[in-house]
Tab-separated table of C-alpha atoms and ligand atoms in Angstrom:
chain	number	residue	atom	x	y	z
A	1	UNK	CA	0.000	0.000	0.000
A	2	UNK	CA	2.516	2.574	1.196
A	3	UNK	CA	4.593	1.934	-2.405
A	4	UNK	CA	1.178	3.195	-4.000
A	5	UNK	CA	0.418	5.710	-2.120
A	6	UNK	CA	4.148	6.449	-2.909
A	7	UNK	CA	3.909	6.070	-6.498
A	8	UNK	CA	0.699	8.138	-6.448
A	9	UNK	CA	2.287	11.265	-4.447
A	10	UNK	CA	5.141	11.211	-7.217
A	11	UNK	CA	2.871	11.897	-9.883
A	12	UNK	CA	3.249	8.502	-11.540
A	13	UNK	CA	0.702	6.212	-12.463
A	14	UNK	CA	-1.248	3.401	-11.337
A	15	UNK	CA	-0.258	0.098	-13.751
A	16	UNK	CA	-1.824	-3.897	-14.175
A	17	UNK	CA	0.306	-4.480	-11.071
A	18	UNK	CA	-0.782	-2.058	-8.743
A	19	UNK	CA	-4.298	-2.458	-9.455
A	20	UNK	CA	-4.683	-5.869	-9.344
A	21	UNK	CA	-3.126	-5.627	-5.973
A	22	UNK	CA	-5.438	-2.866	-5.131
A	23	UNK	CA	-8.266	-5.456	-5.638
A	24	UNK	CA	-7.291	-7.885	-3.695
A	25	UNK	CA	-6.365	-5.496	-0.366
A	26	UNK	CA	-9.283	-5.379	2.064
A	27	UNK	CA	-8.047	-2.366	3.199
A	28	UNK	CA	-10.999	-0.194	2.290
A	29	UNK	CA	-10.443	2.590	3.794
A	30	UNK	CA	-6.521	3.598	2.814
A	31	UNK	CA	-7.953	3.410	-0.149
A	32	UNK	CA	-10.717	5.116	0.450
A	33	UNK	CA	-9.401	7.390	1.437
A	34	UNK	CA	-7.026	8.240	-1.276
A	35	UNK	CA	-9.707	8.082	-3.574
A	36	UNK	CA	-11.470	10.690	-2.032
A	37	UNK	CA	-8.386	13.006	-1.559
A	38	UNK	CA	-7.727	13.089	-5.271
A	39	UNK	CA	-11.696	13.768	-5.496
A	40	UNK	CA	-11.428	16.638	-3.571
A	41	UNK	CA	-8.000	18.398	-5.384
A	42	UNK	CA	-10.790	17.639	-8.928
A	43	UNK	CA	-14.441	18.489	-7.486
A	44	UNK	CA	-13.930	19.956	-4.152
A	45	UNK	CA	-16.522	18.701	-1.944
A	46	UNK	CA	-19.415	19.246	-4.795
A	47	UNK	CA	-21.234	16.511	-5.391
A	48	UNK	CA	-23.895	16.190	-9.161
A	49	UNK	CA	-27.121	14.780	-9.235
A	50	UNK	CA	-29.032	15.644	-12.186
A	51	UNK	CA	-32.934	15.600	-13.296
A	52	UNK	CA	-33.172	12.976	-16.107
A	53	UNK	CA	-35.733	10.588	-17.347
A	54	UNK	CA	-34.650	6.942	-18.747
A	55	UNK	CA	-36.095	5.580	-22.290
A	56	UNK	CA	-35.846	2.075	-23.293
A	57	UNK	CA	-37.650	2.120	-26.596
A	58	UNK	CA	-37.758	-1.477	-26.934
A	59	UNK	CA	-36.567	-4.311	-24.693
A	60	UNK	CA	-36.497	-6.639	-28.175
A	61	UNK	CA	-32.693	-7.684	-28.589
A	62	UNK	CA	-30.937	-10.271	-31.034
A	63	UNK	CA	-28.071	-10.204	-28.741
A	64	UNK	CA	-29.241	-11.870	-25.495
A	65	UNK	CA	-26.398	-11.499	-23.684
A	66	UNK	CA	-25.836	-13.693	-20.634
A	67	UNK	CA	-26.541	-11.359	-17.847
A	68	UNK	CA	-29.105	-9.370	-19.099
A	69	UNK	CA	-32.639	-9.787	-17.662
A	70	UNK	CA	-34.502	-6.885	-19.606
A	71	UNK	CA	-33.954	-7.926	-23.311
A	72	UNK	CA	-36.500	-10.448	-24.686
A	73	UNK	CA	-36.653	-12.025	-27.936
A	74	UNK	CA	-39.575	-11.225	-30.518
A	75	UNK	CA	-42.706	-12.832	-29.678
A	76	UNK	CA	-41.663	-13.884	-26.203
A	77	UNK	CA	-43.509	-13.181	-23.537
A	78	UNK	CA	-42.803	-9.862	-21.951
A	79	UNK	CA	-41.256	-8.310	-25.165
A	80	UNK	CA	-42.552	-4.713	-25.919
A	81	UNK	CA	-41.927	-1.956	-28.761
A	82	UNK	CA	-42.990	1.655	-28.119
A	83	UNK	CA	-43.669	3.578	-30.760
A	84	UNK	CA	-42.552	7.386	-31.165
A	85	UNK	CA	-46.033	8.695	-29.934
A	86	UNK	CA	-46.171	6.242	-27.451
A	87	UNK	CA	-42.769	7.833	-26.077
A	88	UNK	CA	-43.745	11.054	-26.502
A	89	UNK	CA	-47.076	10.614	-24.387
A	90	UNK	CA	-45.079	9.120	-21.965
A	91	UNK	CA	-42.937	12.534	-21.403
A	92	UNK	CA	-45.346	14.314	-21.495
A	93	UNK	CA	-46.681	12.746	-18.730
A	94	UNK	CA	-50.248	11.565	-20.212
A	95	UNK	CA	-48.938	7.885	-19.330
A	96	UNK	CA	-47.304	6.805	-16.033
A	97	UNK	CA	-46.635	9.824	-13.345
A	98	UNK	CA	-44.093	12.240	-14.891
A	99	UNK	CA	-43.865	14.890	-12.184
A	100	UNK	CA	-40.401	15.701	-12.640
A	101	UNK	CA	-40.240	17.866	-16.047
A	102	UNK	CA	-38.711	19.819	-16.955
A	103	UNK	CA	-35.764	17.043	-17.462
A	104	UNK	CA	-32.153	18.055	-17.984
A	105	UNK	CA	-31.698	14.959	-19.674
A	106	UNK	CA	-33.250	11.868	-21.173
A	107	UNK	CA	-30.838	8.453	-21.422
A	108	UNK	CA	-32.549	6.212	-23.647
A	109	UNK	CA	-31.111	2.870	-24.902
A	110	UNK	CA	-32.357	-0.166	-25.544
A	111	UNK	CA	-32.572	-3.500	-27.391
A	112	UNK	CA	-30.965	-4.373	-31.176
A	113	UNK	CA	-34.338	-4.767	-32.309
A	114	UNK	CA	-34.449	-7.178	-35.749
A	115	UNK	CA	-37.112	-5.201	-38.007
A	116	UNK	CA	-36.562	-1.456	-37.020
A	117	UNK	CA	-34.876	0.647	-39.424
A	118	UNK	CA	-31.973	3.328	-38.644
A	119	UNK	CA	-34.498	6.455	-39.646
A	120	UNK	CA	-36.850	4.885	-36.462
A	121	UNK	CA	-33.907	6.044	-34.160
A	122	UNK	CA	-33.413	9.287	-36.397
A	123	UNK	CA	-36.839	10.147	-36.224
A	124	UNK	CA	-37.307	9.176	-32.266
A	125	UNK	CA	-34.591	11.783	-31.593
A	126	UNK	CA	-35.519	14.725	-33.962
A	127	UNK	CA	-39.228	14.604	-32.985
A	128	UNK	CA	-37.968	14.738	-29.156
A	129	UNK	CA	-35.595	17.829	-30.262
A	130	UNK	CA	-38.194	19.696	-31.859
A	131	UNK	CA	-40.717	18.499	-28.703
A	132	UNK	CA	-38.203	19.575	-25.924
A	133	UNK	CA	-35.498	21.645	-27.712
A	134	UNK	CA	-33.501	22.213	-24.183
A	135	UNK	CA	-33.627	18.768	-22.818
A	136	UNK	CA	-29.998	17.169	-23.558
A	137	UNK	CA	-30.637	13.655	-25.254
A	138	UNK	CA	-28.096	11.122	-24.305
A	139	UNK	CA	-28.962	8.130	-26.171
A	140	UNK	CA	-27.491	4.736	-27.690
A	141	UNK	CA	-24.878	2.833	-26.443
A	142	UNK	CA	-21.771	1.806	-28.765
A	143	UNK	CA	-23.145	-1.317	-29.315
A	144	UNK	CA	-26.612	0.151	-30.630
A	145	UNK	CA	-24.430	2.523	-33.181
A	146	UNK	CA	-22.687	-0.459	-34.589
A	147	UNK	CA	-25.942	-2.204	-35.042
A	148	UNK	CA	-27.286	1.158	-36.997
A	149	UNK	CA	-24.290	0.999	-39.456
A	150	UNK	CA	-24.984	-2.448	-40.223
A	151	UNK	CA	-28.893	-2.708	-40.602
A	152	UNK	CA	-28.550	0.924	-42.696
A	153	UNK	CA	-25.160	-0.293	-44.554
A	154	UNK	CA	-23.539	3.185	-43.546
A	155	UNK	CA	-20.473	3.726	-42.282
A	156	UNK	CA	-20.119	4.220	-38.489
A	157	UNK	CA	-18.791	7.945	-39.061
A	158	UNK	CA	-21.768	8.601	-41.457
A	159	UNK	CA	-24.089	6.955	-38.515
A	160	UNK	CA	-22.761	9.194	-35.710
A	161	UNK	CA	-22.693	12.415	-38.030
A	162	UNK	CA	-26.828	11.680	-38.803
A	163	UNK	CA	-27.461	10.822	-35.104
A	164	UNK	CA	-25.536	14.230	-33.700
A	165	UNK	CA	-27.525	15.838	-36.564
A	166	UNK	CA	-30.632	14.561	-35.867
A	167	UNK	CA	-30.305	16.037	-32.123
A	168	UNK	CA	-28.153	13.265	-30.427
A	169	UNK	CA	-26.312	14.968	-27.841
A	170	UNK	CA	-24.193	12.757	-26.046
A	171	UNK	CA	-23.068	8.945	-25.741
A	172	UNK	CA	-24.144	6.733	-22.759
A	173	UNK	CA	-20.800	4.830	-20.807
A	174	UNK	CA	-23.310	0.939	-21.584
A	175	UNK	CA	-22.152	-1.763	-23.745
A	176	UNK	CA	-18.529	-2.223	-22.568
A	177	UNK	CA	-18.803	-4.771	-19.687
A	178	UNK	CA	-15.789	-6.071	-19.641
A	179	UNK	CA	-13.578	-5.694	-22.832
A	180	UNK	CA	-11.544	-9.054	-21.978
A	181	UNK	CA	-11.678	-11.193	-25.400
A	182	UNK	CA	-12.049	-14.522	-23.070
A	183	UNK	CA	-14.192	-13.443	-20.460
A	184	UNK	CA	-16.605	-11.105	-22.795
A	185	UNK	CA	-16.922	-14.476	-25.446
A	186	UNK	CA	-18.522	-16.177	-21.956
A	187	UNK	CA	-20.758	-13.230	-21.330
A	188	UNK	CA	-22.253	-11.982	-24.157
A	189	UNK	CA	-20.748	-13.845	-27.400
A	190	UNK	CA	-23.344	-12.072	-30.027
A	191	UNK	CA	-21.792	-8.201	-28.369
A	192	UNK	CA	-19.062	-6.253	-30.494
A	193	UNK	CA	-16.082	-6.964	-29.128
A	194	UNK	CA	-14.131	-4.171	-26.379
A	195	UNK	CA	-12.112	-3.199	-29.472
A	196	UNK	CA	-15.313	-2.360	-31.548
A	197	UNK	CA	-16.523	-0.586	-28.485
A	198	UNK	CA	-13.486	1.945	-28.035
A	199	UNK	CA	-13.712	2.465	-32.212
A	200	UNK	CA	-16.720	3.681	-31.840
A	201	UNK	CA	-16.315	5.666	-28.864
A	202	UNK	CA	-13.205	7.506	-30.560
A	203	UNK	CA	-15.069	8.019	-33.712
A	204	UNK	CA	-17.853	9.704	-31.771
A	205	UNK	CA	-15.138	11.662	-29.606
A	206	UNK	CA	-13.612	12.498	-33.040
A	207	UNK	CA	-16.944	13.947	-34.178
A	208	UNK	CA	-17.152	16.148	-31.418
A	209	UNK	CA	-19.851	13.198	-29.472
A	210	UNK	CA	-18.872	13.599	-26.024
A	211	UNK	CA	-19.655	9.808	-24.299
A	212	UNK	CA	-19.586	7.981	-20.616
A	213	UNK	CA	-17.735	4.793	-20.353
A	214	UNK	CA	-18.958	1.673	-17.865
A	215	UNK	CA	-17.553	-1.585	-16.401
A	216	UNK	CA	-19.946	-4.646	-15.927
A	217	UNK	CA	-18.124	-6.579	-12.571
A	218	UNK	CA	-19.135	-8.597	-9.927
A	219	UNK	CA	-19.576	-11.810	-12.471
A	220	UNK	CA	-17.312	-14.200	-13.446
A	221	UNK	CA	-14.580	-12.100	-14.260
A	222	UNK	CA	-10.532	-11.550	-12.923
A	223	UNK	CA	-9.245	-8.877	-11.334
A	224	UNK	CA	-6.465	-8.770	-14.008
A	225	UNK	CA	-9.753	-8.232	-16.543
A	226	UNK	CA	-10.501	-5.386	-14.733
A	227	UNK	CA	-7.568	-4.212	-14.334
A	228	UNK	CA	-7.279	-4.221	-18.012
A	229	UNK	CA	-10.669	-2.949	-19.069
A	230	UNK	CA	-9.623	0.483	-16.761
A	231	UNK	CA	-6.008	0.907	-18.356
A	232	UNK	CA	-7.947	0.376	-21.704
A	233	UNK	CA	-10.561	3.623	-20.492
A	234	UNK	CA	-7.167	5.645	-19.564
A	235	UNK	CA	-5.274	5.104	-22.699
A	236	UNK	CA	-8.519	6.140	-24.900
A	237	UNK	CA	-8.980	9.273	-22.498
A	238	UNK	CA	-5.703	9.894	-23.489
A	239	UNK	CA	-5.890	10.007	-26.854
A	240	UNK	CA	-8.974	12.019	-27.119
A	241	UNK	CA	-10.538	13.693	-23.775
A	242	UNK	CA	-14.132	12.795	-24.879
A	243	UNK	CA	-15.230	10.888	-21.619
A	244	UNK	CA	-17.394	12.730	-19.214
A	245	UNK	CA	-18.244	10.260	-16.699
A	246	UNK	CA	-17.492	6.670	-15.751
A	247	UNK	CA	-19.583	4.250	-14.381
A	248	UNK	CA	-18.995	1.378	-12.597
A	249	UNK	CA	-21.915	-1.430	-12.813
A	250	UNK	CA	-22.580	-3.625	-10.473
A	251	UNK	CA	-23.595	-7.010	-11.602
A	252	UNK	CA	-27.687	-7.801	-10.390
A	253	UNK	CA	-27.944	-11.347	-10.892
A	254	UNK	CA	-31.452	-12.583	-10.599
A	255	UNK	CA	-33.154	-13.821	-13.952
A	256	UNK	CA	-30.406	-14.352	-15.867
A	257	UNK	CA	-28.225	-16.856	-17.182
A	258	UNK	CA	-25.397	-16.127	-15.156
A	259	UNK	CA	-25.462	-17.878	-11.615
A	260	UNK	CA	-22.699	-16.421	-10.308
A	261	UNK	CA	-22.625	-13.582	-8.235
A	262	UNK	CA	-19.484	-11.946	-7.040
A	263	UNK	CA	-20.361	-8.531	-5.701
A	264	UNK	CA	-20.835	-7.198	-2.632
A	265	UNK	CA	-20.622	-3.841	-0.411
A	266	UNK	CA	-17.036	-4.058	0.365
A	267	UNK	CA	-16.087	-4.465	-3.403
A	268	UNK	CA	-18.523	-2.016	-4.622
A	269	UNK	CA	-16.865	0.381	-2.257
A	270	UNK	CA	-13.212	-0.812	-3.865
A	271	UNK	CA	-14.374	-0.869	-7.661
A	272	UNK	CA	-15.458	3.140	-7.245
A	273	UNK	CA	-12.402	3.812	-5.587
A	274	UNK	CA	-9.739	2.169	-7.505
A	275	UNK	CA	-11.454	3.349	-10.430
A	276	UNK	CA	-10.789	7.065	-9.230
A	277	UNK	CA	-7.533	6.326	-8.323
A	278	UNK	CA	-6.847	4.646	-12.156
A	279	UNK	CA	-8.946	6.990	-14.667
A	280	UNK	CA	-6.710	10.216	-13.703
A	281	UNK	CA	-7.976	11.751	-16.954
A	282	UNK	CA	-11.278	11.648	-16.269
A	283	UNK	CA	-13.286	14.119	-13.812
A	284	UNK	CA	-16.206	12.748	-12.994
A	285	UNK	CA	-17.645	8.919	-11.189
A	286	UNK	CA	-20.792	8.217	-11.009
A	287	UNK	CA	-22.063	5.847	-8.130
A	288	UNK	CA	-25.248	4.694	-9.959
A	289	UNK	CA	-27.432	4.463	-6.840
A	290	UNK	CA	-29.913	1.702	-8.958
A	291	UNK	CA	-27.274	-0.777	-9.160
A	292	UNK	CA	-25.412	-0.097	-6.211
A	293	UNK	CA	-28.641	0.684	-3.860
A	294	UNK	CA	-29.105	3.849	-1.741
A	295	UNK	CA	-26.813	3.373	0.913
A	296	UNK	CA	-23.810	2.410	-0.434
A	297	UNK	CA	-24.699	4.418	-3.360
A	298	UNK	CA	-23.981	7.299	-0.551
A	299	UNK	CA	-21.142	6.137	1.144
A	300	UNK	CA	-19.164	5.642	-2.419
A	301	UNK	CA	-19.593	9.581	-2.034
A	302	UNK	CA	-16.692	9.358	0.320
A	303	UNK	CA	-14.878	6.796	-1.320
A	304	UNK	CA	-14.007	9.196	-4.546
A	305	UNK	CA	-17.277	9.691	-6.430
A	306	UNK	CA	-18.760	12.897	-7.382
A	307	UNK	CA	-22.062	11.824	-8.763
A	308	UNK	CA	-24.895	10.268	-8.331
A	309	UNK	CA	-26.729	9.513	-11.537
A	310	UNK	CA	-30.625	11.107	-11.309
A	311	UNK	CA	-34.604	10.785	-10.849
A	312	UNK	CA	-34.135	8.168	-13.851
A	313	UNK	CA	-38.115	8.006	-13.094
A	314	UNK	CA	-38.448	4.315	-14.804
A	315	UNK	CA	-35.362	2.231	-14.636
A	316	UNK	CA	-36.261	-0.816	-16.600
A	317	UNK	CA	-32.554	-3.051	-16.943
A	318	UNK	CA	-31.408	-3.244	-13.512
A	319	UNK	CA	-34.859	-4.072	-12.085
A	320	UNK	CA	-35.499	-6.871	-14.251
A	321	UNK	CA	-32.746	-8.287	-13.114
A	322	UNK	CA	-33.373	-8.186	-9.036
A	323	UNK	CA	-32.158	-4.333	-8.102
A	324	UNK	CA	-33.651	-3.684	-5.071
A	325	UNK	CA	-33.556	0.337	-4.934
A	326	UNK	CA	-36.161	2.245	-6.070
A	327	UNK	CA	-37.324	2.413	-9.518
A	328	UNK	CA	-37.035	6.371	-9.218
A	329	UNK	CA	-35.934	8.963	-6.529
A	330	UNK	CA	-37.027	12.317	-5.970
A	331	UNK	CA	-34.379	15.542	-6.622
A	332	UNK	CA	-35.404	15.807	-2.537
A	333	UNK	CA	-33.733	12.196	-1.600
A	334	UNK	CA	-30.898	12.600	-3.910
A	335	UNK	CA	-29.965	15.597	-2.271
A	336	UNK	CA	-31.063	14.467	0.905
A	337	UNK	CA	-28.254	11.595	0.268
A	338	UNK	CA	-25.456	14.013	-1.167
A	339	UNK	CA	-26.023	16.357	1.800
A	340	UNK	CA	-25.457	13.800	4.663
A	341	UNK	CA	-22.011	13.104	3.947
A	342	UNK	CA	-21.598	16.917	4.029
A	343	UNK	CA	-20.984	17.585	0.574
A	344	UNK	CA	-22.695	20.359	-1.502
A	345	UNK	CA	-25.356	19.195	-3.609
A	346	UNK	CA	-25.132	20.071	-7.139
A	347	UNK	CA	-27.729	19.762	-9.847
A	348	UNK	CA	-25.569	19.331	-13.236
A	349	UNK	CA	-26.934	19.135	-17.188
A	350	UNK	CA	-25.138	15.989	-19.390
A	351	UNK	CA	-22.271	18.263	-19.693
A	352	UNK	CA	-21.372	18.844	-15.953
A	353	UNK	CA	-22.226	22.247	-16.266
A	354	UNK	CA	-24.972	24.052	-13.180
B	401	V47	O1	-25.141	-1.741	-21.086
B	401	V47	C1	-27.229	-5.152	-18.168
B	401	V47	C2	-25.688	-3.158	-17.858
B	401	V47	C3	-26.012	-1.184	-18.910
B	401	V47	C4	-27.225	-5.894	-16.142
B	401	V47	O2	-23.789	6.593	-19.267
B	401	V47	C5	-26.484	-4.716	-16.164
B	401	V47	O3	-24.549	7.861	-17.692
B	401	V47	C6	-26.070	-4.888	-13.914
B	401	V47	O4	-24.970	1.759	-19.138
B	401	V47	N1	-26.744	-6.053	-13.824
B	401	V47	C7	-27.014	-0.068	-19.078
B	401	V47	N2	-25.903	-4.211	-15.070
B	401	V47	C8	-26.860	0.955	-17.981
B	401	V47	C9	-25.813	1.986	-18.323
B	401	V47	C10	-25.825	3.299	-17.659
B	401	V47	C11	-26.575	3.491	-16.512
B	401	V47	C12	-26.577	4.750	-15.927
B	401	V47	C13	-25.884	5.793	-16.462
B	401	V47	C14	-25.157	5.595	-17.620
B	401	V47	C15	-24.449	6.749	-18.238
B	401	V47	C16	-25.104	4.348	-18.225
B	401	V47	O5	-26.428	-1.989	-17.826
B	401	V47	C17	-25.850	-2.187	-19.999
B	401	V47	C18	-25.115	-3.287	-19.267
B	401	V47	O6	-23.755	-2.969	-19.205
B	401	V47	N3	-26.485	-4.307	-17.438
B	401	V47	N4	-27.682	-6.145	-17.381
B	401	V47	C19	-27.327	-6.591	-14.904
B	401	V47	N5	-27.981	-7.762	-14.806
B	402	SF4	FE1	-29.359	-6.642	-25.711
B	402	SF4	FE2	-28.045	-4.781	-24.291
B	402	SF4	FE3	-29.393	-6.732	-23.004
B	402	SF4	FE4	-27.143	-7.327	-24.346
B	402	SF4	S1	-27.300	-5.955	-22.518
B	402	SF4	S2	-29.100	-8.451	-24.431
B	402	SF4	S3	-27.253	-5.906	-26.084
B	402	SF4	S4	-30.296	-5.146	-24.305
């Protein structure tokens, strides 16, 4: 530990070594508590929560990855399509109980449905721009944008120019698990592989597509994975400073085909801090209070994250798959939350900006 904190103090970086170690230490709160000092020197002792809304346009998915418990295939039971008017009546709060508009944001993503064509997504976004012209959309994940350029037969940069044209704002961090060839082949075989997923992440940096990168854990993979999936993140980051945010996900195993489950409090705790401590080019961490749960979803506030994700008002991919936190929280219980680890609550648009 002290040789990190060492290494750390000297300006130098964290490598597969160190971190690997790092996972394996049960000393929470050294590291902890370096975490949260490099926090501070980047966000003081401000803390974002944001107003946002998430869309899952269809949970309809030829993938069917291994531990996901929200996609469906067609004609199975519990397998849905909205269609643009049906998401629009939803914002606008003639369906279900929309009391939180005006949103900052909306995140929608869902499943690589087999019949829709690219203009759907085209045409999903514009007609929300032109509905809500100063609500940020932060929509499809890498793995969705591949999927366009193949069912369109366009080339990813022509995809990602049409969807920033069309009104797409930002990238979501989903999609990337774990980028491990071996380990990602036993999770979800049908996926793009991690290299696909950092192409298209740098061609939407490239294009001026600001995105939010992820990490699926608590499975069946290594610590050396992870270790390799961050250093992966950092070199990217490097190269073109288009992260925002990243997210660490824990794994919610009930309903899917996984039946392992790795995760608990103590490594949730480690996985937000290390990842601080690794990802020195990026600002912010989110500690996604649906997969993590409330509480710990707090205390990760003082183990180096500066975020806590939003209302999210109808979180759809977590809960299918056992989450036990609430499907959406009040701006008053997210800042309730912020404020009790005596941190200034700050209400933030995609872009980090108040
Ligand atoms: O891509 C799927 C993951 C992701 C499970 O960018 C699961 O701001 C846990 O990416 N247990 C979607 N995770 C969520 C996501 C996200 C969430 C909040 C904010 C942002 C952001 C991004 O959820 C998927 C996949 O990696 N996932 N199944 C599961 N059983
Ligand atoms: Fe489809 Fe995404 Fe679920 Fe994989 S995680 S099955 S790509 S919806």
């Amino acid at each position: 530990m002290k040789a990190i904190i060492d290494k750390l103090n000297s300006g130098h970086r964290l490598e597969k070594d160190d971190i690997v170690y790092l996972y394996g230490c049960n000393d929470i709160f050294s590291i902890g508590q370096l975490a949260e000092s490099i926090n501070a020197r980047l966000n003081k002792n401000r803390v974002y929560y944001t107003v946002n809304r998430h869309i899952n346009p269809t949970n309809i998915c030829v993938n069917r990855c291994k531990f996901c418990a929200f996609s469906r295939s067609e004609n199975e039971e519990g397998a849905y399509e909205l269609s643009i008017e049906a998401i629009l009546r939803q914002l606008s709060g003639a369906v279900g109980s929309d009391s939180h508009l005006p949103y900052k944001e909306l995140h929608i993503v869902g499943g690589l449905h087999p019949k829709w064509p690219f203009e759907y997504y085209l045409e999903l976004i514009s007609t929300i721009k032109k509905t809500y012209p100063y609500v940020y959309i932060k929509a499809f994940t890498a793995v969705e944008v591949d999927y366009m350029s193949s069912i369109s037969g366009l080339s990813l940069d022509d995809v990602l120019l049409k969807l920033k044209n069309n009104g797409l704002d930002m990238m979501p961090g989903g999609g990337a698990e774990i980028f491990s060839p071996k380990t990602r082949q036993r999770l979800c075989p049908e996926k793009i592989s991690g290299k696909r997923w950092l192409e298209v992440h740098e061609r939407a940096h490239l294009h001026g597509i600001k995105s939010n990168a992820s990490m699926l854990y608590g499975h069946i993979e290594s610590f050396e994975d992870r270790a390799e999936h961050l250093l992966m993140l950092r070199n990217l980051q490097d190269k073109t400073g288009g992260f925002l945010a990243f997210i660490p996900l824990a794994f919610q195993p009930a309903n899917t085909e996984l039946n392992t489950h790795t995760g608990s409090g103590i490594d949730d705790l480690k996985n937000i801090a290390i990842s601080r401590l690794v990802l020195d080019n990026f600002n912010h961490i989110k500690a996604y209070w649906v997969m993590l749960g409330e509480k710990i979803s707090q205390t990760a506030l003082l183990f180096g994250a500066n975020d806590i994700d939003g209302t999210i008002v109808d979180e759809k991919i977590g809960h299918s798959a056992g989450a036990v936190s609430a499907k959406a929280l009040p701006v008053s219980i997210l800042k309730h939350m912020i404020e009790k680890t005596n941190k200034i609550a700050v209400e933030r648009d995609s872009f980090y900006k108040d």
